[in-house]
Amino acid sequence: MAAHESGDHEALLDWNESPIGPPPMAVKRVIEAAGRLHRYPRGLMEEVTALTAAHVGVAPDQVLLTAGVDEAVDLTLSLARRAWALRPGFDGYADRAAANGKPFHGIQLDNRWQPPVPPSGLGDGDIVYLAQPGNPIGLLLPDEWIDAVTSGHLLIDETYLDFSSRPSLLTRPQRPGRLVYRSFSKAAGLAGIRVGCLIGEAATIARLEPLRRFMPIDAVSLNAVVGLLEEPDFMTQLTSHVLQARPVLCALLRSSGLFAEVVECETNFVLARPTDTARDITQRLDQNNVRVKDCAVLGLPGWLRISVGSWDDHIRLTNALGRVTTTEKG
């Protein structure tokens, strides 16, 4: 499948969305389902749960569909008194802890973007949220560090794992208190439907399931996931594009002369540290219809997070960087 040609004049490289569009079968299933929107999605939750379980290689009673990672965090916070997560890191964990009235503690990364070894201060009443790979750092944590988190509960957020060199934690023996979150937003190209799943021991899933709302995921989203899982080759095509285009993106950023450092992450984005301020570069690119993410809000000031885009997106970015360079020289 060729990279998606958006047909517009804007490169949206700030939210790590699919650069090749959505899965065609997902779109087809949604269109076909439009005539049944007066009906509740009877049986669809069970169907999608079974399809998802088969896709990730576990039993259906080990899978709990959620309305994105936010609901997954909300549900799992019920298992603990305190929440922990890496800093800098995804701000959603701390936000949801605050919304649920749970204390939050940051685990500060060092200047090499590595966590302290071993992790300290954790107790049986805690839950640790670890994105693997992380956001915005985009790097993998050592297995030894993950294995050292033995107290309380641990949720490994594998939203970006398909773009990395590491196999899923699901390939390793299951441990009590450990959960995995998988998303349909990134490698599945369905960011617009906000669906993912928690995977864990059947007893833990059974404990969390009653906490969900009645029919928590709508018929449109469920049909989109069915279409996706009927067309698994799409995920291979999307990840292949990202893995091919990611080093090209790094090369064009380095050749622009505007960045002191560019990091090829194990995700569908890269990190770049501008020689100028991140805010200034973000604003100048925005003026040229190229959107990138200033990482200050994610606890990484001075850095930009730039999504791997379509080939057309990269051309737009190259042209915009050229105009920024010309303006600076002028």
Coordinates of C-alpha atoms in Angstrom, one line a residue:
M1 CA 0.0 0.0 0.0
A2 CA 1.4 3.4 -0.9
A3 CA 1.7 6.1 1.7
H4 CA -1.6 8.0 2.1
E5 CA -1.9 11.1 0.0
S6 CA -3.9 13.5 2.1
G7 CA -4.6 16.0 -0.7
D8 CA -4.4 19.0 1.7
H9 CA -1.6 21.4 2.4
E10 CA -1.0 20.6 6.0
A11 CA 1.3 18.1 7.6
L12 CA -0.1 16.9 10.9
L13 CA 3.1 15.5 12.6
D14 CA 2.1 16.3 16.2
W15 CA -0.2 13.5 17.4
N16 CA 1.5 10.3 16.0
E17 CA -1.4 9.3 13.7
S18 CA -1.4 6.9 10.8
P19 CA 0.6 8.3 7.9
I20 CA -1.2 5.9 5.4
G21 CA -4.8 6.6 6.5
P22 CA -7.2 4.1 8.2
P23 CA -7.6 0.4 7.4
P24 CA -9.9 0.1 4.3
M25 CA -11.8 -2.8 5.8
A26 CA -12.5 -0.8 9.0
V27 CA -13.9 2.0 6.9
K28 CA -16.0 -0.5 4.9
R29 CA -17.4 -2.1 8.0
V30 CA -18.3 1.3 9.5
I31 CA -20.1 2.3 6.3
E32 CA -22.0 -1.0 6.3
A33 CA -23.0 -0.5 9.9
A34 CA -24.4 3.0 9.4
G35 CA -27.8 1.6 8.6
R36 CA -28.0 -0.2 11.9
L37 CA -27.2 2.8 14.2
H38 CA -30.7 2.6 15.7
R39 CA -29.7 -0.7 17.3
Y40 CA -27.6 -1.4 20.3
P41 CA -24.3 -3.3 19.5
R42 CA -25.7 -6.6 20.7
G43 CA -23.0 -9.2 20.9
L44 CA -20.4 -7.0 19.3
M45 CA -18.4 -6.5 22.6
E46 CA -18.1 -10.2 22.9
E47 CA -17.2 -10.7 19.2
V48 CA -14.5 -8.0 19.3
T49 CA -13.1 -9.3 22.6
A50 CA -12.8 -12.8 21.1
L51 CA -11.1 -11.4 17.9
T52 CA -8.7 -9.3 20.0
A53 CA -7.8 -12.2 22.2
A54 CA -7.0 -14.3 19.2
H55 CA -5.0 -11.5 17.7
V56 CA -2.8 -11.1 20.8
G57 CA -2.7 -14.8 21.6
V58 CA -4.6 -15.1 24.9
A59 CA -7.9 -16.4 26.1
P60 CA -11.0 -14.1 25.8
D61 CA -11.4 -14.0 29.6
Q62 CA -8.0 -12.3 29.8
V63 CA -9.1 -9.3 27.7
L64 CA -11.1 -6.2 28.6
L65 CA -11.9 -3.7 25.9
T66 CA -11.6 -0.1 27.0
A67 CA -12.4 3.4 25.6
G68 CA -8.7 4.2 25.1
V69 CA -5.9 4.3 27.6
D70 CA -7.6 6.8 29.8
E71 CA -10.4 4.3 30.8
A72 CA -7.8 1.6 31.2
V73 CA -5.9 3.8 33.7
D74 CA -9.2 4.7 35.5
L75 CA -10.1 1.1 35.9
T76 CA -6.7 -0.1 37.1
L77 CA -6.4 2.8 39.6
S78 CA -9.1 0.9 41.5
L79 CA -6.5 -1.8 42.3
A80 CA -4.2 0.6 44.2
R81 CA -3.8 3.4 46.6
R82 CA -1.0 5.3 44.8
A83 CA 0.1 5.7 41.2
W84 CA 3.6 5.9 39.8
A85 CA 5.0 6.7 36.4
L86 CA 8.2 7.8 34.7
R87 CA 9.0 11.5 34.4
P88 CA 9.4 12.9 31.8
G89 CA 6.6 10.8 30.3
F90 CA 3.0 10.5 29.2
D91 CA 1.0 13.1 31.2
G92 CA -2.2 11.1 31.0
Y93 CA -1.2 8.8 33.9
A94 CA -0.8 11.7 36.4
D95 CA -4.0 13.4 35.0
R96 CA -6.1 10.4 35.5
A97 CA -4.7 9.7 39.0
A98 CA -5.7 13.3 40.0
A99 CA -9.1 12.9 38.5
N100 CA -9.6 9.7 40.5
G101 CA -8.3 11.2 43.7
K102 CA -5.2 9.0 43.9
P103 CA -1.8 10.3 44.9
F104 CA 0.7 10.3 42.0
H105 CA 4.5 9.9 42.3
G106 CA 6.9 10.5 39.5
I107 CA 9.9 8.2 38.9
Q108 CA 12.5 10.7 37.6
L109 CA 14.7 9.6 34.6
D110 CA 18.4 10.5 34.7
N111 CA 20.3 12.5 32.1
R112 CA 20.6 9.3 30.0
W113 CA 16.8 8.9 30.1
Q114 CA 17.1 5.9 32.3
P115 CA 15.2 5.2 35.6
P116 CA 16.9 4.5 38.9
V117 CA 18.0 1.0 39.6
P118 CA 16.4 -0.7 41.4
P119 CA 13.1 1.2 41.7
S120 CA 12.6 2.4 45.3
G121 CA 9.6 3.4 47.4
L122 CA 7.1 1.1 45.8
G123 CA 4.7 -0.8 48.0
D124 CA 2.0 -3.4 47.8
G125 CA -0.7 -0.8 47.5
D126 CA 0.8 0.9 44.5
I127 CA 0.4 0.6 40.7
V128 CA 3.2 1.6 38.3
Y129 CA 2.4 2.7 34.7
L130 CA 5.2 2.1 32.2
A131 CA 5.0 3.0 28.6
Q132 CA 7.1 0.6 26.6
P133 CA 8.5 2.3 24.5
G134 CA 7.9 5.6 26.3
N135 CA 6.3 8.9 25.2
P136 CA 7.9 11.3 24.6
I137 CA 11.3 9.6 25.2
G138 CA 10.5 6.9 22.7
L139 CA 13.1 4.4 24.1
L140 CA 12.8 1.0 25.7
L141 CA 13.4 0.2 29.3
P142 CA 15.6 -2.7 30.3
D143 CA 13.8 -5.9 31.1
E144 CA 15.8 -6.1 34.3
W145 CA 14.2 -2.8 35.5
I146 CA 10.7 -4.0 34.6
D147 CA 11.3 -7.3 36.4
A148 CA 12.4 -5.5 39.5
V149 CA 8.9 -4.0 39.9
T150 CA 7.5 -6.7 42.1
S151 CA 5.4 -4.8 44.6
G152 CA 1.7 -4.0 43.9
H153 CA 0.5 -3.8 40.3
L154 CA 2.3 -3.0 37.1
L155 CA 0.7 -1.8 33.8
I156 CA 2.9 -2.0 30.7
D157 CA 1.4 0.4 28.1
E158 CA 2.5 -1.1 24.7
T159 CA 0.8 1.5 22.6
Y160 CA 4.0 2.1 20.5
L161 CA 5.5 -1.4 20.8
D162 CA 4.7 -2.5 17.2
F163 CA 7.3 0.1 15.9
S164 CA 10.1 -1.2 18.2
S165 CA 12.6 -4.0 18.3
R166 CA 11.2 -5.6 21.5
P167 CA 8.6 -8.4 21.6
S168 CA 5.5 -7.9 23.6
L169 CA 5.6 -8.7 27.3
L170 CA 2.8 -11.1 26.4
T171 CA 5.4 -13.4 25.0
R172 CA 6.9 -13.8 28.5
P173 CA 5.5 -15.9 31.4
Q174 CA 2.6 -14.1 33.1
R175 CA 3.1 -12.7 36.6
P176 CA 0.5 -11.8 39.3
G177 CA -0.3 -8.1 39.4
R178 CA 1.0 -7.5 35.8
L179 CA -1.2 -6.1 33.1
V180 CA -0.6 -5.1 29.5
Y181 CA -2.4 -2.4 27.5
R182 CA -2.6 -2.6 23.7
S183 CA -4.0 0.2 21.6
F184 CA -5.8 0.3 18.3
S185 CA -4.7 4.0 17.8
K186 CA -1.2 3.8 16.4
A187 CA -0.1 0.7 14.5
A188 CA -3.7 -0.1 13.8
G189 CA -4.4 3.3 12.3
L190 CA -7.6 3.9 14.3
A191 CA -6.8 6.9 16.5
G192 CA -10.2 8.3 15.8
I193 CA -12.2 5.6 17.6
R194 CA -10.3 5.6 21.0
V195 CA -10.3 1.8 21.6
G196 CA -7.8 -0.4 23.3
C197 CA -7.7 -3.3 25.6
L198 CA -6.3 -4.5 29.0
I199 CA -4.8 -7.9 29.1
G200 CA -4.1 -9.7 32.3
E201 CA -4.9 -12.7 34.6
A202 CA -8.5 -13.8 34.2
A203 CA -9.2 -13.1 37.9
T204 CA -7.9 -9.5 37.6
I205 CA -10.0 -8.9 34.4
A206 CA -13.1 -10.3 36.1
R207 CA -12.5 -7.9 39.0
L208 CA -12.3 -4.9 36.7
E209 CA -15.1 -5.7 34.2
P210 CA -18.0 -4.7 36.6
L211 CA -16.5 -1.2 36.9
R212 CA -17.1 -0.4 33.2
R213 CA -20.2 1.5 32.0
F214 CA -22.9 -0.5 30.3
M215 CA -21.9 -1.0 26.7
P216 CA -18.9 1.3 27.1
I217 CA -17.8 1.2 23.4
D218 CA -20.1 2.3 20.6
A219 CA -21.2 0.3 17.6
V220 CA -19.2 2.4 15.1
S221 CA -15.9 1.8 17.0
L222 CA -16.6 -1.9 17.5
N223 CA -17.3 -2.4 13.8
A224 CA -14.1 -0.5 12.9
V225 CA -12.1 -3.0 15.1
V226 CA -13.8 -6.0 13.5
G227 CA -12.8 -4.6 10.0
L228 CA -9.3 -4.0 11.2
L229 CA -8.9 -7.6 12.5
E230 CA -10.3 -9.0 9.3
E231 CA -7.4 -7.2 7.5
P232 CA -4.3 -7.8 9.7
D233 CA -2.0 -7.1 6.7
F234 CA -2.8 -3.4 7.2
M235 CA -0.9 -3.2 10.4
T236 CA 2.1 -4.8 8.7
Q237 CA 1.9 -2.3 5.9
L238 CA 1.6 0.6 8.4
T239 CA 4.5 -0.5 10.5
S240 CA 6.6 -1.2 7.4
H241 CA 6.1 2.3 6.2
V242 CA 7.1 3.8 9.6
L243 CA 10.2 1.7 9.8
Q244 CA 11.2 2.7 6.3
A245 CA 10.4 6.4 6.7
R246 CA 11.7 6.9 10.2
P247 CA 15.4 7.1 9.4
V248 CA 14.6 9.2 6.3
L249 CA 12.8 11.7 8.7
C250 CA 15.8 11.7 10.9
A251 CA 18.2 12.4 8.0
L252 CA 16.1 15.3 6.7
L253 CA 16.0 16.9 10.2
R254 CA 19.7 16.6 10.6
S255 CA 20.4 18.0 7.1
S256 CA 18.3 21.1 7.8
G257 CA 21.0 22.6 10.1
L258 CA 18.2 23.6 12.6
F259 CA 18.8 20.8 15.2
A260 CA 21.6 20.1 17.6
E261 CA 20.4 16.6 18.2
V262 CA 18.0 14.1 16.5
V263 CA 17.0 10.8 18.2
E264 CA 15.5 8.0 16.2
C265 CA 13.1 6.5 18.7
E266 CA 11.5 3.0 18.7
T267 CA 8.1 4.5 18.0
N268 CA 6.3 6.2 15.1
F269 CA 7.9 9.5 16.0
V270 CA 11.4 11.0 16.5
L271 CA 12.8 13.5 18.9
A272 CA 14.7 16.6 17.8
R273 CA 16.4 19.3 19.9
P274 CA 16.5 22.6 18.0
T275 CA 19.5 25.0 18.1
D276 CA 16.8 27.7 18.6
T277 CA 14.1 27.4 21.2
A278 CA 11.6 24.6 20.7
R279 CA 8.7 27.1 21.0
D280 CA 10.1 29.3 18.2
I281 CA 10.6 26.4 15.8
T282 CA 7.1 25.0 16.6
Q283 CA 5.5 28.4 15.9
R284 CA 7.5 28.9 12.6
L285 CA 6.6 25.5 11.4
D286 CA 3.0 26.1 12.3
Q287 CA 3.0 29.2 10.2
N288 CA 4.0 26.9 7.3
N289 CA 1.2 24.5 8.0
V290 CA 3.4 21.8 9.6
R291 CA 2.3 20.8 13.1
V292 CA 4.9 19.3 15.5
K293 CA 4.7 18.7 19.3
D294 CA 6.6 20.9 21.8
C295 CA 7.6 18.4 24.5
A296 CA 7.6 20.9 27.3
V297 CA 4.1 19.8 28.3
L298 CA 5.4 16.2 28.6
G299 CA 8.3 17.2 30.9
L300 CA 11.0 17.4 28.2
P301 CA 11.5 21.1 27.5
G302 CA 13.8 22.0 24.6
W303 CA 12.7 19.1 22.5
L304 CA 10.2 18.5 19.7
R305 CA 8.3 15.3 19.0
I306 CA 7.8 14.8 15.3
S307 CA 5.6 12.1 13.9
V308 CA 6.7 9.9 11.0
G309 CA 4.4 11.1 8.2
S310 CA 3.6 10.2 4.6
W311 CA 6.2 10.9 1.9
D312 CA 4.2 14.0 1.0
D313 CA 4.2 15.1 4.7
H314 CA 8.0 14.8 4.7
I315 CA 8.3 16.9 1.5
R316 CA 6.1 19.6 3.2
L317 CA 8.3 19.4 6.3
T318 CA 11.5 19.7 4.2
N319 CA 10.1 22.8 2.4
A320 CA 8.9 24.3 5.7
L321 CA 12.3 23.8 7.3
G322 CA 13.9 25.4 4.3
R323 CA 11.8 28.4 4.7
V324 CA 12.6 28.6 8.4
T325 CA 16.3 28.4 7.6
T326 CA 16.0 31.2 4.9
T327 CA 14.2 33.4 7.4
E328 CA 16.9 32.9 10.0
K329 CA 19.6 33.8 7.5
G330 CA 17.7 36.8 6.3

